mmCIF file of C-alpha atoms in Angstrom:
data_model
loop_
_atom_site.group_PDB
_atom_site.id
_atom_site.type_symbol
_atom_site.label_atom_id
_atom_site.label_comp_id
_atom_site.label_asym_id
_atom_site.label_seq_id
_atom_site.Cartn_x
_atom_site.Cartn_y
_atom_site.Cartn_z
ATOM 1 C CA MET X 1 76.156 125.032 91.609
ATOM 2 C CA SER X 2 78.919 123.924 89.250
ATOM 3 C CA LYS X 3 80.244 120.406 89.498
ATOM 4 C CA LYS X 4 83.750 119.949 90.836
ATOM 5 C CA LYS X 5 86.089 119.004 88.018
ATOM 6 C CA SER X 6 88.122 115.876 88.508
ATOM 7 C CA ARG X 7 91.828 116.194 87.880
ATOM 8 C CA PRO X 8 93.175 114.055 85.053
ATOM 9 C CA ARG X 9 95.109 111.013 86.202
ATOM 10 C CA PRO X 10 98.600 110.617 84.769
ATOM 11 C CA ASP X 11 99.429 108.102 82.078
ATOM 12 C CA PRO X 12 101.957 105.589 83.485
ATOM 13 C CA ALA X 13 103.843 105.735 80.186
ATOM 14 C CA SER X 14 104.571 109.393 80.918
ATOM 15 C CA LEU X 15 106.791 108.386 83.850
ATOM 16 C CA GLY X 16 109.499 107.333 81.418
ATOM 17 C CA LEU X 17 110.544 104.060 83.014
ATOM 18 C CA PRO X 18 112.674 101.899 80.711
ATOM 19 C CA PRO X 19 111.681 98.476 79.385
ATOM 20 C CA GLY X 20 112.528 95.647 81.774
ATOM 21 C CA GLY X 21 109.935 95.957 84.526
ATOM 22 C CA VAL X 22 108.156 92.764 85.601
ATOM 23 C CA GLU X 23 104.584 92.603 86.843
ATOM 24 C CA SER X 24 104.877 89.570 89.080
ATOM 25 C CA HIS X 25 101.195 89.008 89.898
ATOM 26 C CA ALA X 26 98.033 89.888 87.970
ATOM 27 C CA HIS X 27 94.630 88.327 87.330
ATOM 28 C CA LEU X 28 93.915 89.301 83.739
ATOM 29 C CA ASP X 29 91.657 86.316 83.053
ATOM 30 C CA MET X 30 88.989 87.094 85.644
ATOM 31 C CA GLY X 31 86.601 88.979 83.334
ATOM 32 C CA GLU X 32 87.233 92.613 84.239
ATOM 33 C CA TYR X 33 89.129 93.211 80.988
ATOM 34 C CA ASP X 34 86.873 91.279 78.630
ATOM 35 C CA GLU X 35 85.192 94.337 77.099
ATOM 36 C CA GLU X 36 88.387 95.841 75.689
ATOM 37 C CA GLY X 37 90.441 92.651 75.605
ATOM 38 C CA VAL X 38 93.673 91.781 77.383
ATOM 39 C CA GLY X 39 95.692 92.784 74.336
ATOM 40 C CA ALA X 40 94.997 96.471 74.924
ATOM 41 C CA VAL X 41 95.863 96.088 78.627
ATOM 42 C CA LEU X 42 99.155 94.399 77.793
ATOM 43 C CA ASP X 43 99.976 97.027 75.156
ATOM 44 C CA ARG X 44 99.577 99.781 77.768
ATOM 45 C CA ALA X 45 101.804 97.817 80.132
ATOM 46 C CA ALA X 46 104.510 97.549 77.480
ATOM 47 C CA ALA X 47 104.284 101.290 76.807
ATOM 48 C CA ALA X 48 104.884 101.891 80.532
ATOM 49 C CA GLY X 49 108.032 99.708 80.528
ATOM 50 C CA VAL X 50 106.538 96.425 81.728
ATOM 51 C CA SER X 51 108.279 93.676 79.756
ATOM 52 C CA ARG X 52 106.874 90.548 81.446
ATOM 53 C CA VAL X 53 103.537 89.886 83.165
ATOM 54 C CA GLY X 54 102.725 86.989 85.473
ATOM 55 C CA ASN X 55 99.101 85.899 85.135
ATOM 56 C CA VAL X 56 97.748 83.937 88.080
ATOM 57 C CA PHE X 57 95.181 81.237 87.355
ATOM 58 C CA LEU X 58 93.096 80.370 90.401
ATOM 59 C CA GLY X 59 92.810 76.625 89.979
ATOM 60 C CA PRO X 60 93.071 74.070 87.154
ATOM 61 C CA ALA X 61 89.626 74.865 85.728
ATOM 62 C CA ALA X 62 90.499 78.539 85.296
ATOM 63 C CA TYR X 63 93.805 77.584 83.690
ATOM 64 C CA ARG X 64 92.158 75.248 81.187
ATOM 65 C CA ALA X 65 89.425 77.760 80.348
ATOM 66 C CA HIS X 66 91.567 80.872 79.971
ATOM 67 C CA ARG X 67 95.150 80.035 79.019
ATOM 68 C CA ALA X 68 94.347 80.506 75.321
ATOM 69 C CA MET X 69 93.705 84.210 76.019
ATOM 70 C CA PHE X 70 97.477 84.662 76.061
ATOM 71 C CA ALA X 71 98.418 82.404 73.149
ATOM 72 C CA ASP X 72 99.769 85.325 71.117
ATOM 73 C CA ARG X 73 101.298 87.203 74.050
ATOM 74 C CA PRO X 74 104.633 85.535 74.843
ATOM 75 C CA GLU X 75 105.521 88.177 77.423
ATOM 76 C CA VAL X 76 102.951 86.603 79.769
ATOM 77 C CA PHE X 77 104.089 83.785 82.044
ATOM 78 C CA PHE X 78 101.763 81.724 84.203
ATOM 79 C CA LEU X 79 101.233 80.922 87.872
ATOM 80 C CA LEU X 80 98.729 78.279 88.941
ATOM 81 C CA GLY X 81 97.353 77.423 92.344
ATOM 82 C CA VAL X 82 94.242 76.817 94.422
ATOM 83 C CA HIS X 83 93.543 79.970 96.441
ATOM 84 C CA PRO X 84 92.924 79.432 100.164
ATOM 85 C CA CYS X 85 89.425 80.868 99.881
ATOM 86 C CA ASP X 86 88.631 78.083 97.419
ATOM 87 C CA ALA X 87 89.961 75.335 99.686
ATOM 88 C CA GLY X 88 86.537 74.231 100.859
ATOM 89 C CA GLY X 89 85.379 73.532 97.320
ATOM 90 C CA ALA X 90 88.618 72.179 95.884
ATOM 91 C CA ALA X 91 88.267 68.979 93.904
ATOM 92 C CA PRO X 92 90.221 65.902 95.086
ATOM 93 C CA GLY X 93 92.159 65.789 91.820
ATOM 94 C CA ASP X 94 93.123 69.474 91.642
ATOM 95 C CA VAL X 95 96.742 69.078 92.728
ATOM 96 C CA ALA X 96 97.241 66.136 90.371
ATOM 97 C CA ALA X 97 95.742 68.215 87.553
ATOM 98 C CA MET X 98 98.178 70.996 88.388
ATOM 99 C CA ALA X 99 101.091 68.554 88.169
ATOM 100 C CA GLU X 100 99.942 67.482 84.721
ATOM 101 C CA ALA X 101 99.643 71.090 83.592
ATOM 102 C CA PHE X 102 103.169 71.948 84.734
ATOM 103 C CA ALA X 103 104.549 68.916 82.919
ATOM 104 C CA ALA X 104 102.929 70.030 79.660
ATOM 105 C CA ASP X 105 103.304 73.834 79.715
ATOM 106 C CA ALA X 106 106.650 75.596 80.067
ATOM 107 C CA ARG X 107 104.897 78.918 80.603
ATOM 108 C CA LEU X 108 103.864 77.750 84.080
ATOM 109 C CA ARG X 109 106.605 79.124 86.336
ATOM 110 C CA ALA X 110 105.276 78.944 89.913
ATOM 111 C CA VAL X 111 102.700 77.315 92.169
ATOM 112 C CA GLY X 112 100.539 80.124 93.443
ATOM 113 C CA GLU X 113 98.808 81.852 94.802
ATOM 114 C CA ILE X 114 98.477 79.445 97.692
ATOM 115 C CA GLY X 115 98.355 79.886 101.425
ATOM 116 C CA LEU X 116 96.010 80.813 104.252
ATOM 117 C CA ASP X 117 93.279 83.442 104.524
ATOM 118 C CA TYR X 118 91.493 83.840 107.844
ATOM 119 C CA TYR X 119 90.084 87.269 106.954
ATOM 120 C CA TRP X 120 87.505 85.905 104.520
ATOM 121 C CA ASP X 121 87.143 82.299 105.616
ATOM 122 C CA ALA X 122 88.603 81.285 108.973
ATOM 123 C CA ALA X 123 86.049 78.457 109.261
ATOM 124 C CA THR X 124 87.931 76.450 106.617
ATOM 125 C CA ALA X 125 91.336 76.837 108.267
ATOM 126 C CA GLU X 126 92.054 73.106 108.430
ATOM 127 C CA ALA X 127 91.034 72.549 104.798
ATOM 128 C CA GLN X 128 93.203 75.514 103.811
ATOM 129 C CA LYS X 129 96.199 74.042 105.616
ATOM 130 C CA ARG X 130 95.734 70.667 103.948
ATOM 131 C CA ILE X 131 95.685 71.979 100.402
ATOM 132 C CA PHE X 132 98.406 74.508 101.194
ATOM 133 C CA ARG X 133 100.663 71.655 102.281
ATOM 134 C CA ASP X 134 99.751 69.581 99.228
ATOM 135 C CA GLN X 135 100.625 72.439 96.897
ATOM 136 C CA LEU X 136 103.860 73.243 98.713
ATOM 137 C CA ALA X 137 104.835 69.608 98.260
ATOM 138 C CA LEU X 138 104.081 69.948 94.543
ATOM 139 C CA ALA X 139 106.227 73.092 94.243
ATOM 140 C CA ARG X 140 109.063 71.297 95.994
ATOM 141 C CA GLU X 141 108.687 68.230 93.752
ATOM 142 C CA LEU X 142 108.645 70.358 90.589
ATOM 143 C CA GLY X 143 111.464 72.625 91.741
ATOM 144 C CA VAL X 144 109.453 75.786 91.075
ATOM 145 C CA PRO X 145 108.756 78.784 93.346
ATOM 146 C CA ALA X 146 105.776 78.985 95.665
ATOM 147 C CA VAL X 147 103.827 82.233 95.697
ATOM 148 C CA VAL X 148 102.110 82.665 99.037
ATOM 149 C CA HIS X 149 98.905 84.469 99.973
ATOM 150 C CA SER X 150 98.540 85.153 103.691
ATOM 151 C CA ARG X 151 95.844 87.349 105.221
ATOM 152 C CA ASP X 152 95.260 87.528 108.966
ATOM 153 C CA ALA X 153 97.172 84.239 109.139
ATOM 154 C CA ALA X 154 100.862 85.124 109.226
ATOM 155 C CA ALA X 155 101.786 82.996 112.234
ATOM 156 C CA ASP X 156 100.120 79.864 110.851
ATOM 157 C CA THR X 157 101.498 80.524 107.368
ATOM 158 C CA LEU X 158 105.049 80.742 108.695
ATOM 159 C CA ALA X 159 104.517 77.655 110.834
ATOM 160 C CA VAL X 160 103.352 75.575 107.859
ATOM 161 C CA LEU X 161 106.218 76.811 105.687
ATOM 162 C CA ASP X 162 108.761 76.052 108.394
ATOM 163 C CA ASP X 163 107.309 72.606 108.969
ATOM 164 C CA MET X 164 107.448 71.901 105.225
ATOM 165 C CA GLY X 165 111.116 72.879 105.117
ATOM 166 C CA PHE X 166 110.787 75.931 102.890
ATOM 167 C CA ARG X 167 113.491 78.020 104.504
ATOM 168 C CA ASP X 168 115.884 79.189 101.751
ATOM 169 C CA ARG X 169 113.672 77.769 98.994
ATOM 170 C CA ALA X 170 112.309 79.945 96.181
ATOM 171 C CA LEU X 171 109.262 81.669 97.633
ATOM 172 C CA VAL X 172 107.475 84.980 97.076
ATOM 173 C CA TRP X 173 105.253 86.496 99.766
ATOM 174 C CA HIS X 174 102.586 87.971 97.495
ATOM 175 C CA CYS X 175 100.857 91.315 98.122
ATOM 176 C CA PHE X 176 102.848 92.094 101.248
ATOM 177 C CA GLY X 177 100.884 94.329 103.602
ATOM 178 C CA GLY X 178 102.598 93.746 106.923
ATOM 179 C CA ASP X 179 104.960 95.615 109.173
ATOM 180 C CA ALA X 180 108.719 95.542 109.635
ATOM 181 C CA ALA X 181 108.513 92.636 112.095
ATOM 182 C CA LEU X 182 106.734 90.398 109.583
ATOM 183 C CA ALA X 183 109.097 91.505 106.834
ATOM 184 C CA GLY X 184 111.982 90.451 109.045
ATOM 185 C CA GLU X 185 110.468 86.998 109.574
ATOM 186 C CA ILE X 186 110.037 86.527 105.820
ATOM 187 C CA LEU X 187 113.423 87.859 104.748
ATOM 188 C CA SER X 188 115.296 85.956 107.451
ATOM 189 C CA ARG X 189 114.066 82.748 105.818
ATOM 190 C CA GLY X 190 115.611 83.699 102.472
ATOM 191 C CA TRP X 191 112.364 84.577 100.691
ATOM 192 C CA HIS X 192 111.249 87.480 98.502
ATOM 193 C CA VAL X 193 108.560 90.063 99.147
ATOM 194 C CA SER X 194 106.232 91.358 96.443
ATOM 195 C CA VAL X 195 105.081 94.939 97.013
ATOM 196 C CA PRO X 196 101.610 96.003 95.807
ATOM 197 C CA GLY X 197 99.911 99.336 95.135
ATOM 198 C CA PRO X 198 98.747 100.027 98.723
ATOM 199 C CA VAL X 199 102.324 101.035 99.563
ATOM 200 C CA THR X 200 101.349 104.328 97.877
ATOM 201 C CA TYR X 201 98.466 105.007 100.281
ATOM 202 C CA ALA X 202 99.218 107.779 102.760
ATOM 203 C CA ARG X 203 97.837 105.944 105.808
ATOM 204 C CA ASN X 204 99.849 102.762 105.234
ATOM 205 C CA THR X 205 102.730 103.980 107.358
ATOM 206 C CA ALA X 206 103.669 100.571 108.768
ATOM 207 C CA LEU X 207 103.909 99.116 105.268
ATOM 208 C CA ALA X 208 105.967 102.080 104.086
ATOM 209 C CA GLU X 209 108.355 101.700 107.018
ATOM 210 C CA ALA X 210 108.695 97.971 106.327
ATOM 211 C CA VAL X 211 109.527 98.516 102.646
ATOM 212 C CA ALA X 212 111.992 101.272 103.504
ATOM 213 C CA GLY X 213 113.996 98.761 105.538
ATOM 214 C CA MET X 214 114.128 96.011 102.907
ATOM 215 C CA ALA X 215 117.073 95.144 100.687
ATOM 216 C CA LEU X 216 116.408 95.878 97.025
ATOM 217 C CA ASP X 217 117.610 92.439 95.926
ATOM 218 C CA ARG X 218 114.706 90.800 97.786
ATOM 219 C CA LEU X 219 111.891 92.901 96.326
ATOM 220 C CA LEU X 220 109.428 92.257 93.517
ATOM 221 C CA LEU X 221 106.611 94.527 92.352
ATOM 222 C CA GLU X 222 103.018 93.573 91.586
ATOM 223 C CA THR X 223 99.617 95.097 90.962
ATOM 224 C CA ASP X 224 97.348 92.162 91.903
ATOM 225 C CA SER X 225 95.166 93.534 89.092
ATOM 226 C CA PRO X 226 92.288 94.184 88.889
ATOM 227 C CA TYR X 227 92.480 94.969 92.608
ATOM 228 C CA LEU X 228 94.375 97.504 94.739
ATOM 229 C CA ALA X 229 95.186 100.242 92.239
ATOM 230 C CA PRO X 230 97.948 102.552 93.470
ATOM 231 C CA GLU X 231 97.714 106.290 93.802
ATOM 232 C CA PRO X 232 96.875 108.262 91.694
ATOM 233 C CA TRP X 233 94.536 105.609 90.243
ATOM 234 C CA ARG X 234 93.201 104.399 93.575
ATOM 235 C CA GLY X 235 89.541 103.433 93.352
ATOM 236 C CA LYS X 236 89.757 102.500 89.679
ATOM 237 C CA ARG X 237 90.290 99.126 88.068
ATOM 238 C CA ASN X 238 93.959 98.240 88.408
ATOM 239 C CA GLU X 239 96.130 97.050 85.518
ATOM 240 C CA PRO X 240 99.784 96.094 84.984
ATOM 241 C CA ALA X 241 100.769 99.501 83.560
ATOM 242 C CA PHE X 242 100.084 101.022 86.976
ATOM 243 C CA LEU X 243 103.036 99.075 88.362
ATOM 244 C CA ALA X 244 105.049 102.170 87.426
ATOM 245 C CA PHE X 245 103.419 104.216 90.208
ATOM 246 C CA THR X 246 104.205 101.567 92.802
ATOM 247 C CA CYS X 247 107.817 101.626 91.612
ATOM 248 C CA LEU X 248 108.033 105.377 92.141
ATOM 249 C CA ARG X 249 106.862 105.063 95.744
ATOM 250 C CA VAL X 250 109.204 102.154 96.504
ATOM 251 C CA ALA X 251 112.094 104.113 95.030
ATOM 252 C CA GLU X 252 111.203 107.083 97.217
ATOM 253 C CA LEU X 253 111.133 104.909 100.329
ATOM 254 C CA LEU X 254 114.483 103.311 99.494
ATOM 255 C CA GLY X 255 116.120 106.572 98.461
ATOM 256 C CA ARG X 256 116.943 105.112 95.039
ATOM 257 C CA ASP X 257 116.441 106.172 91.448
ATOM 258 C CA PRO X 258 113.137 104.806 90.076
ATOM 259 C CA ALA X 259 114.826 103.355 86.978
ATOM 260 C CA GLU X 260 117.260 101.474 89.232
ATOM 261 C CA VAL X 261 114.404 100.018 91.295
ATOM 262 C CA TRP X 262 112.501 99.161 88.121
ATOM 263 C CA ARG X 263 115.424 97.249 86.640
ATOM 264 C CA ALA X 264 116.419 95.568 89.913
ATOM 265 C CA THR X 265 112.932 94.322 90.801
ATOM 266 C CA GLY X 266 112.537 93.114 87.241
ATOM 267 C CA ASP X 267 115.824 91.233 87.459
ATOM 268 C CA ASN X 268 114.742 89.727 90.779
ATOM 269 C CA ALA X 269 111.515 88.453 89.214
ATOM 270 C CA ARG X 270 113.357 87.053 86.201
ATOM 271 C CA ARG X 271 115.697 85.202 88.539
ATOM 272 C CA VAL X 272 112.983 83.862 90.862
ATOM 273 C CA PHE X 273 110.687 82.682 88.067
ATOM 274 C CA GLY X 274 113.451 81.552 85.709
ATOM 275 C CA LEU X 275 112.315 83.887 82.940
#
């Protein structure tokens, strides 16, 4: 019996999107790209029209260990935050160390990703809330955006943000996977939504309907690399170049030209992060 041939997957550069796209959220320092090096990954992103890439460092130790990876790549800007799943093991001086890093490094543009995650670790909910609040206070003190992770914790996440007075402050709801009702709660508070690759998955109808109802000036795009690769690369290691496929799907849902969505979401990211 002959083996079934796999169809070749398209090169994102072949989509012809112009320069100016912004990958708002990637984890290029986590080890998955070490064999070929992040330079090759960033070169492919540039060929696909991605002009800026936000690399997210999960905690001060990761920032100190890996920031030099991007020393010769000025298109990369930085986000830094203690992830909610790391709340239980966070060091007492982590938030102070973050403040010192922001004071010394202009490439740090946002506190994130921070928030609440009850899917993986509901047992540490109170610890998560404490460090979430501490990091929101830091973002407010520094005058930089907060980039929020929320999984199976939307109600508590919104409650903390409301209590901390974040309505109409610079905030990005990272890796949005909710429905139109949650989108309405987020957008009514003046925040932005970052749309990831799963919007391309056929069964994610609620997410597709939510994105279709959003205003373009409130949207950012992200890959969350190396996770959540969009179609037609689903199941493979994700990378910033694949942002182009997410853009095509968002443009389809909004009834807009892909190049328009590409430029607009890039402009939104440049405005939010002060790039």
